[in-house]
Amino acid sequence: MSDNFGIKEALKSLGIKDTNSGTSTGSNWLPNEGEKITSTSPVDGVQIGNVVTTSEKQYDEVVKSASGAFKEWRLMPAPKRGEIVRQIGEELRRQKEPLGKLVSYEMGKSYQEGLGEVQEMIDICDFAVGLSRQLHGLTMHSERPNHRMYEQYHPLGVVGIISAFNFPVAVWAWNTMLAWVCGDVCIWKPSEKTPLCGIACQNIVNVIFKKNNVPEGVSCIINGDYRIGQLLSNDKRIPLVSATGSIRMGKKVGEAIGARLGRALLELGGNNAIIITESSDLNVAITGALFGAVGTCGQRCTSTRRLIIHESKYEEVKNKLVSAYNQLKIGNPLDETNHVGPLIDKDAVKMYNNAIEQIKQQGGKMVLEGGVLTGAGYESGCYVKPVIAEASNDLQIVQDETFAPILYILKYRELEEAIEIQNGVVQGLSSAIMTTNLREAERFLSQAGSDCGIANVNIGTSGAEIGGAFGGEKETGGGRESGSDAWKVYMRRQTNTINYGKDLPLAQGIKFDL
């Protein structure tokens, strides 16, 4: 492993070893019983370390520990739970650089994006601290005399979290920090493609929990492939499972949870589009489209997949995009002079190549050809060229989400047509319009406009702020994480009525002679 970018020091700071137990109930790391997952960096193809998977017996031990911890954790006042989360935010600030480097090296996103992901963790800690004093209900007037009605929220219990490789730490934090201040305990299954990021986060949390005498079981981690995820999905002891990943995966998780009438928070695929109107500021539009399409090598759920361009601007936008793409620097993401890093692994490269073949077979036209990069600096075999293709929205390959830097450009004449194209996919995560026309902007944001969970004006589809609820509609799953009132999904709602009078009036005027 080359240490030109301080990776060895980062791993040491985060407590990462050559072989790591993948199962923990907190500070208690369970003995190695399962198989080994080898984490190999897509940056240089070098093995970073191993994580030992969770056995079914160990999984049961983890759930029992979490269930026991919940009984104690839920009784701690929410502001005190918030204070512990505040300290976690401070520890993340201290470890921001090494954790950002690990995210970049294990996942392949740029170092700037790695640091940005850790900053998202810090931001959600700050949000959760304030939230810990605002878990409010409502008070309602009763129709009965001498009665008071109100509603309150109680913690659910054990929350299962299944996260994806593309945001190996932030999505866990979005769920966990809110769940913790709500009084829940968490069991996290990180992606088997980025397991060391999960171990690092558990180590960071353990430092703070030890200082505050937090009981074992409040923060648990399990590791493995889809089979470990199935244990969470089918476990009646887990009232809520939050799962981030593909639509295919989400349907299976949702089916399993629905069969036991549990709760599912699903954040699934995106097929996000930007509409570029005749009145758009092209400097803004091109910048938003470029970052949205090639950021994280096209491996964000909010990545821009489609550009829907007004016919009067089509050729100009296409030419500007080609010029911008030709200036992209592809290489080691820890080198801040590079714009685009690698795909996560060689399986992703195969999907990328297959998508290019499908574009050609289905009648699309290549504007910028793709290909796998070889030679010095590209030894991992995971570096690819970003692609631009002209296509129509009804092509199956356009309808499908390909987790790679492939951008489809489409032409429209009237705004209604553009919105219809934008909405004409099964996914409904993020969307944007580039316009300086107020009527166009408001039309896009109206009830007859974008059908996505996120709709932006003059910013791209990629990225989100902590303060707003994040999630999408249709086959994106309908879940909401992070800000606004997303905290309510981690709690159960209870309506209370108190009779402080001397009589008990019954419904529908029923009376008993007693």
Coordinates of C-alpha atoms in Angstrom, one line a residue:
M1 CA 0.0 0.0 0.0
S2 CA 1.5 3.3 -1.1
D3 CA 1.4 5.8 1.8
N4 CA 1.9 8.9 -0.3
F5 CA -1.5 10.2 1.0
G6 CA -1.2 9.2 4.6
I7 CA -3.5 6.2 4.4
K8 CA -1.5 4.0 6.9
E9 CA -1.6 6.8 9.4
A10 CA -5.3 7.3 8.9
L11 CA -6.0 3.6 9.4
K12 CA -3.9 3.6 12.6
S13 CA -5.8 6.7 13.9
L14 CA -9.2 4.9 13.2
G15 CA -8.1 1.7 14.9
I16 CA -8.2 -0.4 11.7
K17 CA -6.2 -3.6 11.8
D18 CA -5.2 -6.1 9.1
T19 CA -8.0 -8.3 10.3
N20 CA -11.0 -6.9 12.1
S21 CA -13.9 -8.5 13.9
G22 CA -17.0 -7.4 12.0
T23 CA -19.4 -7.9 14.9
S24 CA -19.8 -5.6 17.9
T25 CA -22.3 -4.7 20.6
G26 CA -20.3 -1.6 21.4
S27 CA -16.9 -1.9 23.0
N28 CA -17.4 -5.7 23.0
W29 CA -16.0 -7.1 19.7
L30 CA -17.2 -10.7 19.3
P31 CA -14.7 -13.4 18.4
N32 CA -14.0 -14.2 14.7
E33 CA -16.4 -17.0 13.6
G34 CA -17.5 -16.1 10.1
E35 CA -15.9 -15.7 6.7
K36 CA -13.5 -13.0 5.8
I37 CA -14.4 -10.0 3.6
T38 CA -11.3 -8.5 2.0
S39 CA -11.6 -4.8 1.4
T40 CA -9.6 -3.9 -1.7
S41 CA -9.2 -0.3 -2.7
P42 CA -10.5 0.7 -6.2
V43 CA -7.9 3.4 -6.1
D44 CA -4.9 1.2 -6.6
G45 CA -6.2 -2.4 -6.3
V46 CA -4.3 -2.9 -3.0
Q47 CA -5.8 -4.9 -0.1
I48 CA -6.6 -2.6 2.8
G49 CA -7.7 -5.1 5.4
N50 CA -10.1 -7.9 6.3
V51 CA -13.3 -8.0 8.2
V52 CA -14.8 -11.2 9.6
T53 CA -18.5 -11.6 8.9
T54 CA -21.2 -12.1 11.5
S55 CA -22.5 -15.7 12.2
E56 CA -26.2 -16.3 12.7
K57 CA -25.4 -17.1 16.4
Q58 CA -23.6 -13.9 16.8
Y59 CA -26.4 -12.0 15.1
D60 CA -28.8 -13.3 17.7
E61 CA -26.4 -12.3 20.5
V62 CA -26.3 -8.7 19.0
V63 CA -30.1 -8.4 18.9
K64 CA -30.4 -9.6 22.5
S65 CA -27.8 -7.1 23.6
A66 CA -29.5 -4.3 21.7
S67 CA -33.0 -5.2 23.1
G68 CA -31.6 -5.1 26.6
A69 CA -29.9 -1.8 26.1
F70 CA -33.0 -0.2 24.8
K71 CA -34.8 -0.7 28.1
E72 CA -32.1 1.5 29.8
W73 CA -31.3 3.9 26.9
R74 CA -35.0 5.0 26.4
L75 CA -35.2 6.1 30.1
M76 CA -32.3 8.6 29.7
P77 CA -33.7 12.1 29.1
A78 CA -33.6 13.0 25.4
P79 CA -31.4 16.1 26.0
K80 CA -28.8 13.9 27.7
R81 CA -28.8 11.5 24.8
G82 CA -28.4 14.6 22.6
E83 CA -25.3 15.6 24.7
I84 CA -23.7 12.3 23.9
V85 CA -24.4 12.8 20.2
R86 CA -22.9 16.3 20.5
Q87 CA -19.7 14.6 21.8
I88 CA -19.7 12.2 18.9
G89 CA -19.9 15.2 16.5
E90 CA -16.8 16.6 18.3
E91 CA -14.9 13.4 17.9
L92 CA -15.8 13.3 14.2
R93 CA -14.4 16.8 13.9
R94 CA -11.2 15.5 15.4
Q95 CA -11.1 12.4 13.1
K96 CA -12.4 14.2 10.0
E97 CA -9.2 14.0 8.0
P98 CA -8.4 10.3 8.6
L99 CA -12.0 9.2 8.2
G100 CA -12.4 11.3 5.0
K101 CA -9.2 9.6 3.6
L102 CA -10.6 6.1 4.4
V103 CA -13.9 6.9 2.7
S104 CA -12.0 8.1 -0.3
Y105 CA -9.6 5.2 -0.4
E106 CA -12.0 2.4 0.3
M107 CA -14.9 3.7 -1.8
G108 CA -13.1 5.7 -4.5
K109 CA -14.8 9.1 -4.3
S110 CA -12.6 12.2 -4.2
Y111 CA -10.9 13.2 -1.0
Q112 CA -12.9 16.4 -1.1
E113 CA -16.1 14.4 -1.3
G114 CA -14.8 12.1 1.5
L115 CA -14.3 15.1 3.8
G116 CA -17.7 16.4 2.7
E117 CA -19.3 13.1 3.7
V118 CA -17.8 13.3 7.2
Q119 CA -19.0 16.9 7.4
E120 CA -22.5 15.6 6.7
M121 CA -22.1 13.3 9.7
I122 CA -21.0 16.3 11.9
D123 CA -24.0 18.3 10.6
I124 CA -26.5 15.6 11.4
C125 CA -25.0 15.4 14.9
D126 CA -25.6 19.1 15.3
F127 CA -29.1 18.8 14.0
A128 CA -29.8 15.9 16.3
V129 CA -28.6 17.8 19.4
G130 CA -31.2 20.5 18.8
L131 CA -33.8 17.9 18.0
S132 CA -33.3 16.2 21.3
R133 CA -35.1 19.2 22.9
Q134 CA -37.9 19.3 20.3
L135 CA -39.5 15.8 20.2
H136 CA -42.8 17.5 20.6
G137 CA -46.4 16.3 20.3
L138 CA -49.7 18.2 20.1
T139 CA -52.4 19.1 22.5
M140 CA -56.1 19.0 21.3
H141 CA -59.3 20.1 22.8
S142 CA -61.6 17.3 23.8
E143 CA -65.3 17.2 23.0
R144 CA -65.9 15.9 26.5
P145 CA -66.0 18.3 29.6
N146 CA -63.1 18.0 32.0
H147 CA -61.0 16.1 29.6
R148 CA -57.6 16.8 28.0
M149 CA -56.2 15.2 24.9
Y150 CA -52.7 15.2 23.6
E151 CA -50.3 13.1 21.6
Q152 CA -46.7 12.1 22.2
Y153 CA -44.0 10.1 20.6
H154 CA -42.1 7.2 22.1
P155 CA -39.0 5.4 20.8
L156 CA -39.6 2.3 18.7
G157 CA -36.9 0.0 20.0
V158 CA -34.1 -1.6 17.9
V159 CA -33.6 0.1 14.5
G160 CA -31.8 -1.9 11.8
I161 CA -29.7 0.0 9.2
I162 CA -28.6 -1.4 5.9
S163 CA -26.4 1.1 4.1
A164 CA -24.8 1.2 0.6
F165 CA -21.2 1.6 -0.5
N166 CA -21.5 5.0 -2.2
F167 CA -22.1 6.8 1.1
P168 CA -20.4 4.4 3.5
V169 CA -20.7 6.6 6.6
A170 CA -23.1 9.5 6.1
V171 CA -26.3 7.5 5.6
W172 CA -25.6 5.5 8.7
A173 CA -25.2 8.8 10.6
W174 CA -28.4 10.3 9.2
N175 CA -30.3 7.3 10.6
T176 CA -28.4 6.6 13.8
M177 CA -28.0 10.1 15.3
L178 CA -31.8 10.7 14.9
A179 CA -32.7 7.3 16.2
W180 CA -30.4 7.7 19.2
V181 CA -31.8 11.0 20.4
C182 CA -35.3 9.5 19.9
G183 CA -34.3 6.8 22.3
D184 CA -33.8 3.9 19.9
V185 CA -30.8 1.6 19.7
C186 CA -29.2 0.7 16.4
I187 CA -27.8 -2.3 14.6
W188 CA -25.8 -1.4 11.4
K189 CA -25.0 -3.6 8.5
P190 CA -22.5 -1.6 6.4
S191 CA -22.0 -2.5 2.7
E192 CA -19.8 -5.5 2.3
K193 CA -17.9 -3.4 -0.3
T194 CA -16.9 -0.8 2.3
P195 CA -16.7 -2.7 5.6
L196 CA -13.7 -0.9 7.1
C197 CA -15.6 2.5 7.1
G198 CA -18.2 0.8 9.4
I199 CA -15.5 -0.5 11.8
A200 CA -14.0 3.0 11.9
C201 CA -17.3 4.6 12.8
Q202 CA -17.9 2.0 15.6
N203 CA -14.5 2.7 17.0
I204 CA -15.2 6.5 17.1
V205 CA -18.5 6.0 18.8
N206 CA -17.0 3.6 21.3
V207 CA -14.6 6.3 22.5
I208 CA -17.5 8.6 23.4
F209 CA -19.8 5.9 24.8
K210 CA -17.1 4.7 27.1
K211 CA -16.7 8.2 28.6
N212 CA -20.4 8.4 29.2
N213 CA -21.0 4.9 30.5
V214 CA -23.5 4.1 27.7
P215 CA -24.7 0.5 28.0
E216 CA -23.5 -2.2 25.6
G217 CA -26.0 -2.7 22.8
V218 CA -26.9 0.9 22.0
S219 CA -24.5 0.9 19.0
C220 CA -24.1 -2.5 17.3
I221 CA -22.5 -3.5 14.0
I222 CA -22.8 -6.7 12.0
N223 CA -21.1 -7.5 8.7
G224 CA -21.8 -9.8 5.8
D225 CA -23.6 -10.0 2.5
Y226 CA -27.3 -10.0 1.7
R227 CA -27.9 -13.0 4.0
I228 CA -27.1 -10.9 7.0
G229 CA -29.5 -8.2 5.7
Q230 CA -32.2 -10.8 5.4
L231 CA -31.8 -11.6 9.1
L232 CA -32.6 -8.0 9.9
S233 CA -35.5 -7.8 7.5
N234 CA -37.2 -10.9 8.8
D235 CA -36.6 -10.3 12.5
K236 CA -39.8 -9.4 14.4
R237 CA -37.6 -8.0 17.2
I238 CA -36.6 -5.2 14.8
P239 CA -39.6 -2.8 14.4
L240 CA -37.9 -0.6 11.8
V241 CA -35.4 -1.4 9.1
S242 CA -33.9 1.5 7.1
A243 CA -32.4 0.2 3.9
T244 CA -30.5 2.1 1.2
G245 CA -29.6 0.4 -2.1
S246 CA -31.1 -0.7 -5.4
I247 CA -34.7 -1.0 -6.2
R248 CA -34.3 -4.7 -6.6
M249 CA -32.9 -5.0 -3.1
G250 CA -35.5 -2.6 -1.7
K251 CA -38.4 -4.7 -3.0
K252 CA -37.1 -7.8 -1.3
V253 CA -36.5 -5.9 2.0
G254 CA -39.9 -4.3 1.8
E255 CA -41.6 -7.6 1.1
A256 CA -40.0 -9.3 4.0
I257 CA -40.7 -6.5 6.4
G258 CA -44.3 -6.1 5.1
A259 CA -44.9 -9.8 5.7
R260 CA -44.4 -9.3 9.4
L261 CA -46.1 -5.8 9.4
G262 CA -42.9 -4.1 10.4
R263 CA -41.8 -0.6 9.3
A264 CA -39.5 0.0 6.4
L265 CA -37.6 3.2 5.5
L266 CA -36.5 2.7 1.9
E267 CA -34.0 4.9 0.0
L268 CA -33.6 3.2 -3.4
G269 CA -32.6 4.1 -7.0
G270 CA -32.7 7.4 -8.8
N271 CA -32.9 8.3 -12.5
N272 CA -32.5 12.0 -12.0
A273 CA -33.0 14.6 -14.7
I274 CA -32.2 18.3 -15.1
I275 CA -34.4 20.3 -17.5
I276 CA -32.4 23.1 -19.2
T277 CA -34.8 25.7 -20.5
E278 CA -34.5 28.4 -23.2
S279 CA -34.0 31.0 -20.5
S280 CA -31.4 29.2 -18.4
D281 CA -28.1 30.6 -17.3
L282 CA -25.8 28.1 -19.1
N283 CA -22.9 28.7 -16.8
V284 CA -25.0 27.5 -13.9
A285 CA -26.6 24.8 -15.9
I286 CA -23.4 23.3 -17.2
T287 CA -21.7 23.4 -13.8
G288 CA -24.7 21.6 -12.2
A289 CA -24.9 19.0 -14.9
L290 CA -21.2 18.3 -14.9
F291 CA -20.9 17.7 -11.2
G292 CA -24.2 15.8 -11.0
A293 CA -23.1 13.5 -13.8
V294 CA -19.4 12.8 -12.9
G295 CA -19.2 13.4 -9.2
T296 CA -18.5 10.2 -7.3
C297 CA -18.0 8.7 -10.8
G298 CA -21.7 8.7 -11.3
Q299 CA -22.3 6.5 -8.2
R300 CA -24.7 8.7 -6.2
C301 CA -28.4 7.9 -5.9
T302 CA -28.8 11.6 -6.8
S303 CA -26.4 11.6 -9.8
T304 CA -27.7 13.3 -12.9
R305 CA -28.6 10.6 -15.5
R306 CA -30.6 12.7 -18.0
L307 CA -30.4 16.2 -19.4
I308 CA -33.6 17.4 -21.0
I309 CA -32.6 20.4 -23.1
H310 CA -34.7 22.9 -24.9
E311 CA -34.2 22.5 -28.7
S312 CA -33.0 26.1 -29.0
K313 CA -30.1 25.4 -26.6
Y314 CA -29.5 21.8 -27.5
E315 CA -26.4 22.1 -29.7
E316 CA -24.8 24.8 -27.5
V317 CA -25.3 22.7 -24.4
K318 CA -23.9 19.6 -26.1
N319 CA -20.8 21.4 -27.3
K320 CA -20.2 23.0 -23.9
L321 CA -20.6 19.6 -22.2
V322 CA -18.1 17.9 -24.6
S323 CA -15.6 20.7 -24.0
A324 CA -16.0 20.4 -20.2
Y325 CA -15.8 16.6 -20.2
N326 CA -12.6 16.8 -22.2
Q327 CA -11.0 18.9 -19.4
L328 CA -11.8 16.3 -16.7
K329 CA -8.8 14.7 -15.0
I330 CA -9.4 11.1 -14.1
G331 CA -7.1 9.4 -11.5
N332 CA -6.3 8.8 -7.8
P333 CA -9.1 10.5 -5.9
L334 CA -6.8 11.4 -3.0
D335 CA -5.0 13.7 -5.5
E336 CA -7.0 16.9 -5.3
T337 CA -6.1 17.9 -8.8
N338 CA -8.2 15.0 -10.2
H339 CA -11.9 15.4 -10.8
V340 CA -13.1 11.8 -11.2
G341 CA -12.0 8.7 -9.3
P342 CA -12.7 5.0 -10.0
L343 CA -15.8 2.9 -9.9
I344 CA -16.2 0.8 -6.8
D345 CA -15.0 -2.5 -8.3
K346 CA -14.7 -4.6 -11.5
D347 CA -18.3 -5.7 -11.3
A348 CA -19.3 -2.1 -11.6
V349 CA -17.0 -1.8 -14.6
K350 CA -18.8 -4.7 -16.2
M351 CA -22.2 -3.0 -15.7
Y352 CA -20.7 0.2 -17.2
N353 CA -19.5 -1.7 -20.3
N354 CA -22.8 -3.5 -20.7
A355 CA -24.7 -0.2 -20.5
I356 CA -22.6 1.2 -23.3
E357 CA -23.3 -1.8 -25.5
Q358 CA -27.0 -1.5 -24.7
I359 CA -27.1 2.2 -25.7
K360 CA -25.7 1.3 -29.1
Q361 CA -27.9 -1.8 -29.6
Q362 CA -31.1 0.2 -28.6
G363 CA -30.4 3.0 -31.0
G364 CA -28.7 5.6 -28.9
K365 CA -25.9 7.8 -30.4
M366 CA -22.6 8.2 -28.6
V367 CA -21.5 11.8 -28.2
L368 CA -18.5 10.9 -26.1
E369 CA -17.3 7.3 -26.2
G370 CA -16.4 5.5 -23.0
G371 CA -13.8 2.9 -22.2
V372 CA -11.8 1.5 -19.4
L373 CA -8.5 3.3 -18.7
T374 CA -5.3 1.3 -18.5
G375 CA -1.6 2.1 -17.8
A376 CA 0.2 3.8 -15.0
G377 CA -2.2 5.0 -12.2
Y378 CA -5.0 2.8 -13.5
E379 CA -3.8 -0.6 -12.2
S380 CA -7.0 -1.4 -10.3
G381 CA -8.9 -1.7 -13.5
C382 CA -11.7 0.4 -12.1
Y383 CA -11.1 3.8 -13.9
V384 CA -13.5 4.6 -16.8
K385 CA -14.2 7.5 -19.1
P386 CA -17.4 9.4 -18.5
V387 CA -19.9 9.0 -21.3
I388 CA -22.4 11.3 -23.1
A389 CA -25.1 9.7 -25.3
E390 CA -28.0 11.0 -27.3
A391 CA -31.1 8.9 -26.6
S392 CA -34.8 8.9 -26.2
N393 CA -36.5 8.5 -22.9
D394 CA -38.3 5.3 -23.9
L395 CA -35.1 3.3 -24.4
Q396 CA -34.9 0.6 -21.7
I397 CA -31.3 1.5 -20.9
V398 CA -32.4 5.1 -20.2
Q399 CA -35.2 3.8 -18.0
D400 CA -32.8 1.7 -16.0
E401 CA -30.4 3.2 -13.5
T402 CA -26.7 2.5 -14.3
F403 CA -24.4 3.3 -11.4
A404 CA -21.7 4.9 -13.6
P405 CA -20.8 8.2 -15.2
I406 CA -23.2 7.8 -18.2
L407 CA -25.3 10.9 -19.1
Y408 CA -28.2 10.8 -21.6
I409 CA -29.1 14.1 -23.4
L410 CA -32.6 14.5 -24.7
K411 CA -34.4 17.3 -26.6
Y412 CA -37.7 19.0 -25.9
R413 CA -39.9 21.8 -27.3
E414 CA -42.5 22.8 -24.7
L415 CA -42.1 22.7 -20.9
E416 CA -45.0 20.3 -20.5
E417 CA -43.2 17.9 -22.7
A418 CA -40.0 18.3 -20.6
I419 CA -41.8 17.6 -17.4
E420 CA -43.5 14.6 -18.9
I421 CA -40.1 13.2 -19.9
Q422 CA -38.7 14.0 -16.4
N423 CA -41.5 12.1 -14.7
G424 CA -41.5 9.3 -17.3
V425 CA -39.4 6.8 -15.3
V426 CA -40.2 4.5 -12.3
Q427 CA -37.7 6.3 -10.0
G428 CA -38.6 9.5 -8.2
L429 CA -35.7 10.8 -6.2
S430 CA -34.2 14.1 -7.4
S431 CA -34.9 16.6 -10.2
A432 CA -34.0 20.1 -11.2
I433 CA -34.8 22.8 -13.6
M434 CA -32.4 25.5 -14.9
T435 CA -34.3 28.6 -15.7
T436 CA -34.5 32.4 -15.1
N437 CA -38.2 32.4 -15.8
L438 CA -40.3 32.5 -12.7
R439 CA -43.3 30.9 -14.3
E440 CA -41.3 28.0 -15.5
A441 CA -39.8 27.5 -12.1
E442 CA -43.1 27.6 -10.3
R443 CA -44.7 25.3 -12.9
F444 CA -41.9 22.8 -12.3
L445 CA -42.5 22.9 -8.5
S446 CA -46.3 22.8 -8.7
Q447 CA -48.5 19.8 -8.0
A448 CA -48.5 19.1 -11.7
G449 CA -44.7 19.5 -12.0
S450 CA -41.9 17.2 -10.8
D451 CA -43.1 14.0 -9.2
C452 CA -39.8 13.5 -7.2
G453 CA -39.1 13.8 -3.5
I454 CA -36.5 16.5 -4.3
A455 CA -37.1 19.3 -6.9
N456 CA -34.6 22.1 -7.3
V457 CA -34.3 25.3 -9.3
N458 CA -30.9 26.4 -10.6
I459 CA -29.0 23.8 -8.6
G460 CA -28.3 20.3 -9.7
T461 CA -29.8 17.0 -8.7
S462 CA -26.8 15.9 -6.6
G463 CA -26.4 16.5 -2.9
A464 CA -28.8 17.6 -0.2
E465 CA -28.7 19.7 2.9
I466 CA -29.2 18.2 6.4
G467 CA -32.1 20.5 7.3
G468 CA -34.4 19.1 4.7
A469 CA -36.0 15.6 4.6
F470 CA -34.1 13.4 2.0
G471 CA -35.9 10.8 0.0
G472 CA -38.0 10.0 -3.1
E473 CA -41.3 8.8 -4.4
K474 CA -42.4 5.9 -6.6
E475 CA -39.9 3.0 -6.8
T476 CA -37.4 5.1 -4.9
G477 CA -39.3 3.8 -1.9
G478 CA -41.0 6.8 -0.2
G479 CA -38.6 7.0 2.7
R480 CA -37.4 10.2 4.4
E481 CA -34.2 10.6 6.3
S482 CA -32.2 13.5 7.9
G483 CA -33.9 16.8 8.5
S484 CA -37.4 18.3 8.8
D485 CA -39.7 15.9 10.7
A486 CA -38.0 12.7 9.4
W487 CA -37.4 11.9 13.1
K488 CA -41.0 10.7 13.5
V489 CA -40.3 7.5 11.5
Y490 CA -38.0 6.4 14.4
M491 CA -40.8 6.8 16.9
R492 CA -44.3 5.4 17.7
R493 CA -47.2 7.8 18.0
Q494 CA -49.5 7.7 21.0
T495 CA -52.8 9.6 21.6
N496 CA -53.6 10.2 25.3
T497 CA -56.8 11.3 27.0
I498 CA -57.0 12.4 30.6
N499 CA -60.3 12.7 32.5
Y500 CA -59.8 15.0 35.4
G501 CA -63.5 15.3 36.3
K502 CA -65.8 13.4 38.6
D503 CA -67.9 11.8 35.8
L504 CA -67.2 9.5 32.9
P505 CA -69.2 10.6 29.8
L506 CA -69.5 7.7 27.3
A507 CA -69.4 7.9 23.6
Q508 CA -72.7 8.2 21.6
G509 CA -74.5 9.2 24.8
I510 CA -74.6 5.7 26.2
K511 CA -75.6 5.6 29.9
F512 CA -75.6 2.9 32.6
D513 CA -77.8 3.0 35.7
L514 CA -75.3 2.1 38.4

